[in-house]
Amino acid sequence: MELIQFLQQFDFPIILFLMKGITLLGNGIAYPIYLTISLFYLNRKDWLSFLGIIIVSAIIMKCLKEGFALARPPEELHLISVSGFGFPSGHAQMAMVVWGWLGHHYNRIIPASVMIFMVGFSRIYLGVHMPHQIIGGWAVGFVVFMGWIFVEKELSKNS
């Protein structure tokens, strides 16, 4: 909690505005938008892969959140309204999966890594996750992403 309090000392309207905007990139409502936009840029096979990894990751996230049932930081630290459990961070997990998939697919690892980091950082700044919840989300997302890539490669070998 000390990190959250330290970060929130930098209480400038522009920083709060940016952190809220960045965290929106990881909201559940963003994924249908990403999928709709990607319809115009991805072939059918890649679009189905993108859809699949999002669905699988969302199911895993829901199961883990309910299974661990760990609280978020105290509400007095929240700069935005949130509900549900805090571990693993769904925003961090889904950022790892979505931006990881896009970075891998388009060979843009550095911009994808920046997005992954910024979504996680925004959640800490906004006081809705503790660092270990973000790291846990990133770790779960990384395992899902790497597992997905491995399975895709194995399936493409066999077809």
PDB file of C-alpha atoms in Angstrom:
ATOM      1  CA  MET A   1       0.000   0.000   0.000  1.00  0.00           C
ATOM      2  CA  GLU A   2       2.961   2.285   0.470  1.00  0.00           C
ATOM      3  CA  LEU A   3       3.596   2.247  -3.291  1.00  0.00           C
ATOM      4  CA  ILE A   4       0.007   3.260  -4.003  1.00  0.00           C
ATOM      5  CA  GLN A   5       0.211   6.104  -1.492  1.00  0.00           C
ATOM      6  CA  PHE A   6       3.563   7.202  -2.904  1.00  0.00           C
ATOM      7  CA  LEU A   7       2.258   7.258  -6.479  1.00  0.00           C
ATOM      8  CA  GLN A   8      -0.906   9.080  -5.506  1.00  0.00           C
ATOM      9  CA  GLN A   9       1.191  11.940  -4.099  1.00  0.00           C
ATOM     10  CA  PHE A  10       1.689  12.931  -7.744  1.00  0.00           C
ATOM     11  CA  ASP A  11      -1.834  14.278  -7.805  1.00  0.00           C
ATOM     12  CA  PHE A  12      -1.990  16.194 -11.071  1.00  0.00           C
ATOM     13  CA  PRO A  13      -5.227  16.239 -13.097  1.00  0.00           C
ATOM     14  CA  ILE A  14      -3.375  15.265 -16.289  1.00  0.00           C
ATOM     15  CA  ILE A  15      -1.846  12.186 -14.634  1.00  0.00           C
ATOM     16  CA  LEU A  16      -5.215  11.082 -13.279  1.00  0.00           C
ATOM     17  CA  PHE A  17      -6.782  11.650 -16.709  1.00  0.00           C
ATOM     18  CA  LEU A  18      -4.050   9.593 -18.413  1.00  0.00           C
ATOM     19  CA  MET A  19      -4.231   6.759 -15.877  1.00  0.00           C
ATOM     20  CA  LYS A  20      -8.013   6.554 -16.233  1.00  0.00           C
ATOM     21  CA  GLY A  21      -7.652   6.498 -20.018  1.00  0.00           C
ATOM     22  CA  ILE A  22      -4.981   3.804 -19.939  1.00  0.00           C
ATOM     23  CA  THR A  23      -6.979   1.647 -17.549  1.00  0.00           C
ATOM     24  CA  LEU A  24      -9.949   1.841 -19.937  1.00  0.00           C
ATOM     25  CA  LEU A  25      -7.803  -0.027 -22.475  1.00  0.00           C
ATOM     26  CA  GLY A  26      -8.048  -3.029 -20.153  1.00  0.00           C
ATOM     27  CA  ASN A  27     -11.754  -2.815 -19.302  1.00  0.00           C
ATOM     28  CA  GLY A  28     -14.020  -5.648 -20.353  1.00  0.00           C
ATOM     29  CA  ILE A  29     -15.898  -3.322 -22.692  1.00  0.00           C
ATOM     30  CA  ALA A  30     -12.694  -2.718 -24.674  1.00  0.00           C
ATOM     31  CA  TYR A  31     -12.402  -6.314 -25.878  1.00  0.00           C
ATOM     32  CA  PRO A  32     -15.509  -6.361 -28.091  1.00  0.00           C
ATOM     33  CA  ILE A  33     -14.211  -3.108 -29.580  1.00  0.00           C
ATOM     34  CA  TYR A  34     -10.776  -4.663 -30.231  1.00  0.00           C
ATOM     35  CA  LEU A  35     -12.430  -7.712 -31.776  1.00  0.00           C
ATOM     36  CA  THR A  36     -14.674  -5.592 -34.001  1.00  0.00           C
ATOM     37  CA  ILE A  37     -11.777  -3.458 -35.244  1.00  0.00           C
ATOM     38  CA  SER A  38      -9.614  -6.527 -35.785  1.00  0.00           C
ATOM     39  CA  LEU A  39     -12.260  -7.982 -38.128  1.00  0.00           C
ATOM     40  CA  PHE A  40     -11.014  -5.483 -40.713  1.00  0.00           C
ATOM     41  CA  TYR A  41      -7.318  -6.271 -40.249  1.00  0.00           C
ATOM     42  CA  LEU A  42      -7.031  -9.992 -39.536  1.00  0.00           C
ATOM     43  CA  ASN A  43      -7.766 -12.976 -41.708  1.00  0.00           C
ATOM     44  CA  ARG A  44     -10.406 -15.407 -40.425  1.00  0.00           C
ATOM     45  CA  LYS A  45      -7.911 -17.835 -38.860  1.00  0.00           C
ATOM     46  CA  ASP A  46      -6.051 -15.083 -36.980  1.00  0.00           C
ATOM     47  CA  TRP A  47      -9.274 -13.401 -35.885  1.00  0.00           C
ATOM     48  CA  LEU A  48     -10.556 -16.685 -34.460  1.00  0.00           C
ATOM     49  CA  SER A  49      -7.235 -17.123 -32.653  1.00  0.00           C
ATOM     50  CA  PHE A  50      -7.534 -13.615 -31.194  1.00  0.00           C
ATOM     51  CA  LEU A  51     -11.133 -14.282 -30.142  1.00  0.00           C
ATOM     52  CA  GLY A  52     -10.179 -17.648 -28.673  1.00  0.00           C
ATOM     53  CA  ILE A  53      -7.328 -16.395 -26.526  1.00  0.00           C
ATOM     54  CA  ILE A  54      -9.514 -13.591 -25.164  1.00  0.00           C
ATOM     55  CA  ILE A  55     -12.301 -16.014 -24.241  1.00  0.00           C
ATOM     56  CA  VAL A  56      -9.968 -18.601 -22.696  1.00  0.00           C
ATOM     57  CA  SER A  57      -8.125 -15.951 -20.689  1.00  0.00           C
ATOM     58  CA  ALA A  58     -11.371 -14.374 -19.465  1.00  0.00           C
ATOM     59  CA  ILE A  59     -12.648 -17.757 -18.256  1.00  0.00           C
ATOM     60  CA  ILE A  60      -9.362 -18.515 -16.469  1.00  0.00           C
ATOM     61  CA  MET A  61      -9.374 -15.045 -14.899  1.00  0.00           C
ATOM     62  CA  LYS A  62     -12.928 -15.440 -13.602  1.00  0.00           C
ATOM     63  CA  CYS A  63     -12.132 -18.862 -12.104  1.00  0.00           C
ATOM     64  CA  LEU A  64      -8.939 -17.621 -10.432  1.00  0.00           C
ATOM     65  CA  LYS A  65     -10.564 -14.478  -9.021  1.00  0.00           C
ATOM     66  CA  GLU A  66     -13.414 -16.505  -7.537  1.00  0.00           C
ATOM     67  CA  GLY A  67     -11.061 -19.258  -6.377  1.00  0.00           C
ATOM     68  CA  PHE A  68      -8.611 -16.981  -4.583  1.00  0.00           C
ATOM     69  CA  ALA A  69     -11.263 -14.438  -3.492  1.00  0.00           C
ATOM     70  CA  LEU A  70      -8.586 -11.957  -2.376  1.00  0.00           C
ATOM     71  CA  ALA A  71      -9.510  -8.373  -1.575  1.00  0.00           C
ATOM     72  CA  ARG A  72      -8.381  -5.229  -3.305  1.00  0.00           C
ATOM     73  CA  PRO A  73      -6.617  -2.378  -1.500  1.00  0.00           C
ATOM     74  CA  PRO A  74      -8.797  -0.380   0.931  1.00  0.00           C
ATOM     75  CA  GLU A  75     -11.524   1.655  -0.775  1.00  0.00           C
ATOM     76  CA  GLU A  76     -10.136   4.944   0.505  1.00  0.00           C
ATOM     77  CA  LEU A  77      -7.228   4.439  -1.928  1.00  0.00           C
ATOM     78  CA  HIS A  78      -9.503   3.857  -4.952  1.00  0.00           C
ATOM     79  CA  LEU A  79      -9.551   6.739  -7.417  1.00  0.00           C
ATOM     80  CA  ILE A  80     -12.127   4.915  -9.573  1.00  0.00           C
ATOM     81  CA  SER A  81     -15.081   2.669  -8.779  1.00  0.00           C
ATOM     82  CA  VAL A  82     -14.410  -1.066  -8.995  1.00  0.00           C
ATOM     83  CA  SER A  83     -16.002  -4.263  -7.807  1.00  0.00           C
ATOM     84  CA  GLY A  84     -14.980  -7.866  -7.439  1.00  0.00           C
ATOM     85  CA  PHE A  85     -11.868  -9.512  -6.153  1.00  0.00           C
ATOM     86  CA  GLY A  86      -8.339  -8.216  -6.628  1.00  0.00           C
ATOM     87  CA  PHE A  87      -6.223 -11.260  -7.456  1.00  0.00           C
ATOM     88  CA  PRO A  88      -5.142 -11.785 -10.102  1.00  0.00           C
ATOM     89  CA  SER A  89      -5.578  -8.408 -11.754  1.00  0.00           C
ATOM     90  CA  GLY A  90      -7.871  -9.018 -14.696  1.00  0.00           C
ATOM     91  CA  HIS A  91      -6.672  -5.849 -16.394  1.00  0.00           C
ATOM     92  CA  ALA A  92      -3.035  -6.965 -16.126  1.00  0.00           C
ATOM     93  CA  GLN A  93      -3.814 -10.514 -17.248  1.00  0.00           C
ATOM     94  CA  MET A  94      -5.896  -9.450 -20.224  1.00  0.00           C
ATOM     95  CA  ALA A  95      -3.381  -6.765 -21.198  1.00  0.00           C
ATOM     96  CA  MET A  96      -0.659  -9.421 -21.259  1.00  0.00           C
ATOM     97  CA  VAL A  97      -2.806 -11.701 -23.400  1.00  0.00           C
ATOM     98  CA  VAL A  98      -4.263  -9.129 -25.813  1.00  0.00           C
ATOM     99  CA  TRP A  99      -1.260  -6.869 -26.272  1.00  0.00           C
ATOM    100  CA  GLY A 100       1.051  -9.877 -26.141  1.00  0.00           C
ATOM    101  CA  TRP A 101      -0.907 -11.572 -28.925  1.00  0.00           C
ATOM    102  CA  LEU A 102      -0.988  -8.386 -31.006  1.00  0.00           C
ATOM    103  CA  GLY A 103       2.714  -7.709 -30.402  1.00  0.00           C
ATOM    104  CA  HIS A 104       3.598 -11.266 -31.378  1.00  0.00           C
ATOM    105  CA  HIS A 105       1.303 -11.284 -34.416  1.00  0.00           C
ATOM    106  CA  TYR A 106       2.528  -7.931 -35.749  1.00  0.00           C
ATOM    107  CA  ASN A 107       6.115  -8.290 -34.487  1.00  0.00           C
ATOM    108  CA  ARG A 108       5.739  -5.178 -32.307  1.00  0.00           C
ATOM    109  CA  ILE A 109       6.977  -6.490 -28.979  1.00  0.00           C
ATOM    110  CA  ILE A 110       8.236  -3.180 -27.553  1.00  0.00           C
ATOM    111  CA  PRO A 111       5.011  -1.177 -28.067  1.00  0.00           C
ATOM    112  CA  ALA A 112       3.015  -4.159 -26.778  1.00  0.00           C
ATOM    113  CA  SER A 113       5.266  -4.391 -23.705  1.00  0.00           C
ATOM    114  CA  VAL A 114       4.771  -0.685 -23.003  1.00  0.00           C
ATOM    115  CA  MET A 115       0.992  -1.118 -23.168  1.00  0.00           C
ATOM    116  CA  ILE A 116       1.113  -4.155 -20.884  1.00  0.00           C
ATOM    117  CA  PHE A 117       3.213  -2.252 -18.336  1.00  0.00           C
ATOM    118  CA  MET A 118       1.116   0.917 -18.509  1.00  0.00           C
ATOM    119  CA  VAL A 119      -2.188  -0.895 -17.949  1.00  0.00           C
ATOM    120  CA  GLY A 120      -0.750  -2.580 -14.846  1.00  0.00           C
ATOM    121  CA  PHE A 121       0.852   0.635 -13.607  1.00  0.00           C
ATOM    122  CA  SER A 122      -2.429   2.530 -14.047  1.00  0.00           C
ATOM    123  CA  ARG A 123      -4.224   0.029 -11.820  1.00  0.00           C
ATOM    124  CA  ILE A 124      -1.695   0.569  -9.035  1.00  0.00           C
ATOM    125  CA  TYR A 125      -1.804   4.361  -9.413  1.00  0.00           C
ATOM    126  CA  LEU A 126      -5.601   4.309  -9.308  1.00  0.00           C
ATOM    127  CA  GLY A 127      -5.396   2.372  -6.037  1.00  0.00           C
ATOM    128  CA  VAL A 128      -7.445  -0.621  -7.165  1.00  0.00           C
ATOM    129  CA  HIS A 129      -4.647  -3.213  -7.160  1.00  0.00           C
ATOM    130  CA  MET A 130      -1.569  -3.915  -5.117  1.00  0.00           C
ATOM    131  CA  PRO A 131       1.667  -4.675  -6.998  1.00  0.00           C
ATOM    132  CA  HIS A 132       1.522  -8.423  -6.298  1.00  0.00           C
ATOM    133  CA  GLN A 133      -1.965  -8.540  -7.834  1.00  0.00           C
ATOM    134  CA  ILE A 134      -0.624  -6.928 -11.006  1.00  0.00           C
ATOM    135  CA  ILE A 135       2.390  -9.246 -11.134  1.00  0.00           C
ATOM    136  CA  GLY A 136       0.066 -12.205 -10.605  1.00  0.00           C
ATOM    137  CA  GLY A 137      -2.135 -11.026 -13.463  1.00  0.00           C
ATOM    138  CA  TRP A 138       0.859 -10.600 -15.735  1.00  0.00           C
ATOM    139  CA  ALA A 139       2.137 -14.071 -14.795  1.00  0.00           C
ATOM    140  CA  VAL A 140      -1.200 -15.752 -15.482  1.00  0.00           C
ATOM    141  CA  GLY A 141      -1.546 -13.817 -18.729  1.00  0.00           C
ATOM    142  CA  PHE A 142       1.960 -14.824 -19.790  1.00  0.00           C
ATOM    143  CA  VAL A 143       1.239 -18.506 -19.138  1.00  0.00           C
ATOM    144  CA  VAL A 144      -2.040 -18.290 -21.080  1.00  0.00           C
ATOM    145  CA  PHE A 145      -0.339 -16.449 -23.949  1.00  0.00           C
ATOM    146  CA  MET A 146       2.624 -18.823 -24.167  1.00  0.00           C
ATOM    147  CA  GLY A 147       0.342 -21.842 -23.875  1.00  0.00           C
ATOM    148  CA  TRP A 148      -1.850 -20.491 -26.663  1.00  0.00           C
ATOM    149  CA  ILE A 149       1.128 -19.869 -28.953  1.00  0.00           C
ATOM    150  CA  PHE A 150       2.504 -23.352 -28.205  1.00  0.00           C
ATOM    151  CA  VAL A 151      -0.819 -25.050 -28.982  1.00  0.00           C
ATOM    152  CA  GLU A 152      -1.218 -23.036 -32.193  1.00  0.00           C
ATOM    153  CA  LYS A 153       2.266 -24.055 -33.362  1.00  0.00           C
ATOM    154  CA  GLU A 154       1.604 -27.704 -32.545  1.00  0.00           C
ATOM    155  CA  LEU A 155      -1.713 -27.638 -34.380  1.00  0.00           C
ATOM    156  CA  SER A 156      -0.157 -25.992 -37.434  1.00  0.00           C
ATOM    157  CA  LYS A 157       2.530 -28.724 -37.528  1.00  0.00           C
ATOM    158  CA  ASN A 158      -0.138 -31.402 -37.576  1.00  0.00           C
ATOM    159  CA  SER A 159      -2.281 -29.848 -40.304  1.00  0.00           C
TER     160      SER A 159
END
